[in-house]
Amino acid sequence: MPMAEPAVLFVCLGNICRSPLAEAALRHEAAKAGLTLTVDSAGTADYHVGEPPDPRAIRTAARFGIDIANYRGRQVEAADFTRFTHIYAADHANLRNLQRLAPHSPGAELALLLDLVAGRAGEGLTDPWYGNEDGFLDTWADVTAAARGFLAKLPR
Ligand code: 4NP
């Protein structure tokens, strides 16, 4: 049986810094590879529902030619565990919250985003929210590595 078409959800706390950048990076890498994937992002918290990404995240993506100003924050919901085949949490707190919300037999595989990067399994993605804009460049490098790691996992 062919693998169900992948549908990937990235989850952080606020859905305005890390997970929108992860969404943008995977969309970008998939487009470069000529692949169509479903990609989305969400937050475990509802603090920024309906809001655009953090201005520092928008500027960071723009440096790589990617416009994420139209993304809007949303909170994870029960249907996400069946709509998506893979859900990647930015850090351990997000992963614990997802495991608590997940139904008994979620369709989606749950893991940490950095599990996708060789040598980084088990690590949380540093939250750039409290730092300066340089931190967002580090986030971009990490989520790009994760996006490439995800595509490398796909059967071809
Ligand atoms: P994110 O970053 O989870 O990567 O989107 C944060 C966004 C907002 C807050 C914390 C982290 N906050 O406390 O509102």
Short mmCIF file of C-alpha atoms and ligand atoms in Angstrom, two decimals:
data_model
loop_
_atom_site.label_atom_id
_atom_site.label_comp_id
_atom_site.label_asym_id
_atom_site.label_seq_id
_atom_site.Cartn_x
_atom_site.Cartn_y
_atom_site.Cartn_z
CA MET A 1 0.00 0.00 0.00
CA PRO A 2 1.47 3.40 -0.88
CA MET A 3 2.18 5.71 2.03
CA ALA A 4 -0.61 8.26 2.59
CA GLU A 5 0.39 11.61 1.14
CA PRO A 6 2.36 13.32 3.88
CA ALA A 7 0.69 16.10 5.79
CA VAL A 8 2.99 17.83 8.25
CA LEU A 9 2.08 20.04 11.20
CA PHE A 10 4.71 21.98 13.14
CA VAL A 11 3.78 22.98 16.67
CA CYS A 12 5.36 25.49 19.07
CA LEU A 13 3.92 27.51 21.94
CA GLY A 14 2.63 30.69 20.29
CA ASN A 15 2.64 29.82 16.55
CA ILE A 16 4.32 33.15 15.81
CA CYS A 17 8.07 32.37 15.89
CA ARG A 18 9.34 28.80 15.53
CA SER A 19 6.51 26.84 13.93
CA PRO A 20 5.67 29.42 11.20
CA LEU A 21 9.36 29.44 10.24
CA ALA A 22 9.35 25.63 10.17
CA GLU A 23 6.22 25.70 7.98
CA ALA A 24 7.86 28.22 5.62
CA ALA A 25 11.10 26.23 5.44
CA LEU A 26 9.35 22.95 4.57
CA ARG A 27 7.09 24.64 1.99
CA HIS A 28 10.21 26.21 0.44
CA GLU A 29 12.31 23.01 0.43
CA ALA A 30 9.39 20.93 -0.91
CA ALA A 31 8.78 23.45 -3.72
CA LYS A 32 12.47 23.36 -4.65
CA ALA A 33 12.25 19.56 -4.79
CA GLY A 34 9.07 19.73 -6.89
CA LEU A 35 7.01 17.96 -4.21
CA THR A 36 3.49 18.80 -3.11
CA LEU A 37 2.95 18.34 0.60
CA THR A 38 0.36 19.57 3.02
CA VAL A 39 2.18 21.76 5.55
CA ASP A 40 0.75 23.81 8.41
CA SER A 41 1.68 25.11 11.85
CA ALA A 42 -0.11 25.72 15.14
CA GLY A 43 0.52 26.65 18.77
CA THR A 44 -0.29 24.78 21.95
CA ALA A 45 -1.32 28.13 23.50
CA ASP A 46 -4.05 30.49 22.32
CA TYR A 47 -2.11 33.70 23.04
CA HIS A 48 -1.64 34.72 19.41
CA VAL A 49 -4.63 33.19 17.61
CA GLY A 50 -5.45 35.18 14.47
CA GLU A 51 -2.21 37.18 14.64
CA PRO A 52 0.53 37.33 12.00
CA PRO A 53 3.96 35.91 12.87
CA ASP A 54 6.34 37.93 15.04
CA PRO A 55 7.81 40.81 12.95
CA ARG A 56 11.30 39.33 13.52
CA ALA A 57 10.14 36.01 12.05
CA ILE A 58 8.56 37.81 9.07
CA ARG A 59 11.81 39.74 8.43
CA THR A 60 13.92 36.58 8.79
CA ALA A 61 11.88 34.64 6.22
CA ALA A 62 11.96 37.69 3.94
CA ARG A 63 15.76 37.60 4.00
CA PHE A 64 15.44 34.23 2.24
CA GLY A 65 12.84 35.52 -0.21
CA ILE A 66 9.87 33.99 1.60
CA ASP A 67 6.77 35.97 2.56
CA ILE A 68 5.03 34.70 5.71
CA ALA A 69 3.18 37.93 6.55
CA ASN A 70 -0.12 36.29 5.56
CA TYR A 71 0.27 33.39 8.03
CA ARG A 72 -2.09 33.58 11.01
CA GLY A 73 -1.71 32.00 14.43
CA ARG A 74 -4.00 29.16 15.41
CA GLN A 75 -4.20 26.71 18.29
CA VAL A 76 -3.80 22.94 17.93
CA GLU A 77 -7.16 21.13 17.77
CA ALA A 78 -8.27 17.52 18.12
CA ALA A 79 -8.81 17.10 14.37
CA ASP A 80 -5.12 17.81 13.77
CA PHE A 81 -4.21 14.36 15.12
CA THR A 82 -6.09 12.70 12.26
CA ARG A 83 -5.68 15.32 9.51
CA PHE A 84 -1.88 15.18 9.69
CA THR A 85 0.44 12.20 9.20
CA HIS A 86 3.34 13.83 11.08
CA ILE A 87 3.29 16.36 13.91
CA TYR A 88 6.60 17.87 15.01
CA ALA A 89 6.90 19.70 18.32
CA ALA A 90 9.44 22.50 18.69
CA ASP A 91 10.41 21.46 22.23
CA HIS A 92 9.73 18.99 25.02
CA ALA A 93 7.02 21.09 26.68
CA ASN A 94 5.12 21.31 23.37
CA LEU A 95 5.56 17.55 22.86
CA ARG A 96 4.19 16.78 26.35
CA ASN A 97 1.19 19.03 25.71
CA LEU A 98 0.53 17.33 22.37
CA GLN A 99 0.76 13.88 23.98
CA ARG A 100 -1.77 15.01 26.57
CA LEU A 101 -4.17 16.29 23.88
CA ALA A 102 -3.75 13.34 21.51
CA PRO A 103 -6.54 10.76 21.16
CA HIS A 104 -5.75 7.14 22.11
CA SER A 105 -4.85 6.17 18.58
CA PRO A 106 -3.72 9.30 16.78
CA GLY A 107 -3.14 8.81 13.07
CA ALA A 108 -0.25 11.22 13.25
CA GLU A 109 3.26 10.32 14.30
CA LEU A 110 4.40 12.68 17.08
CA ALA A 111 8.06 13.65 17.44
CA LEU A 112 10.41 16.53 18.15
CA LEU A 113 11.29 18.72 15.19
CA LEU A 114 15.03 18.26 15.78
CA ASP A 115 14.59 14.46 15.67
CA LEU A 116 14.63 15.12 11.91
CA VAL A 117 18.22 16.40 12.07
CA ALA A 118 21.12 13.95 12.28
CA GLY A 119 22.90 14.30 15.62
CA ARG A 120 20.19 16.52 17.14
CA ALA A 121 17.54 13.94 18.12
CA GLY A 122 16.00 14.67 21.51
CA GLU A 123 16.94 18.35 21.45
CA GLY A 124 14.42 21.17 21.80
CA LEU A 125 14.48 24.10 19.40
CA THR A 126 15.56 27.23 21.29
CA ASP A 127 12.75 29.76 21.59
CA PRO A 128 13.98 32.99 19.94
CA TRP A 129 11.10 35.06 21.36
CA TYR A 130 13.10 36.49 24.30
CA GLY A 131 16.32 37.12 22.34
CA ASN A 132 17.36 39.39 19.50
CA GLU A 133 16.85 38.94 15.80
CA ASP A 134 20.04 36.87 15.40
CA GLY A 135 18.29 34.11 17.29
CA PHE A 136 15.72 33.95 14.50
CA LEU A 137 18.51 33.25 12.01
CA ASP A 138 19.58 30.30 14.19
CA THR A 139 15.95 29.15 14.20
CA TRP A 140 15.84 29.44 10.42
CA ALA A 141 18.99 27.30 10.08
CA ASP A 142 17.53 24.65 12.41
CA VAL A 143 14.10 24.49 10.75
CA THR A 144 15.71 24.35 7.30
CA ALA A 145 17.83 21.39 8.42
CA ALA A 146 14.67 19.74 9.78
CA ALA A 147 12.78 20.38 6.53
CA ARG A 148 15.58 18.77 4.54
CA GLY A 149 15.64 15.88 7.01
CA PHE A 150 11.92 15.35 6.54
CA LEU A 151 12.19 15.27 2.74
CA ALA A 152 15.12 12.85 2.97
CA LYS A 153 12.88 10.44 4.94
CA LEU A 154 10.25 10.25 2.19
CA PRO A 155 10.23 7.16 0.00
CA ARG A 156 11.25 7.93 -3.57
P1 4NP B 1 6.88 30.50 19.59
O1 4NP B 1 7.46 31.69 20.50
O2 4NP B 1 6.31 29.47 20.53
O3 4NP B 1 8.09 30.00 18.86
O4 4NP B 1 5.84 31.11 18.68
C1 4NP B 1 6.72 32.32 21.50
C2 4NP B 1 5.69 33.15 21.15
C3 4NP B 1 4.97 33.79 22.13
C4 4NP B 1 5.27 33.57 23.47
C5 4NP B 1 6.31 32.73 23.81
C6 4NP B 1 7.03 32.10 22.81
N1 4NP B 1 4.52 34.24 24.46
O5 4NP B 1 4.85 34.07 25.65
O6 4NP B 1 3.54 34.94 24.13
#
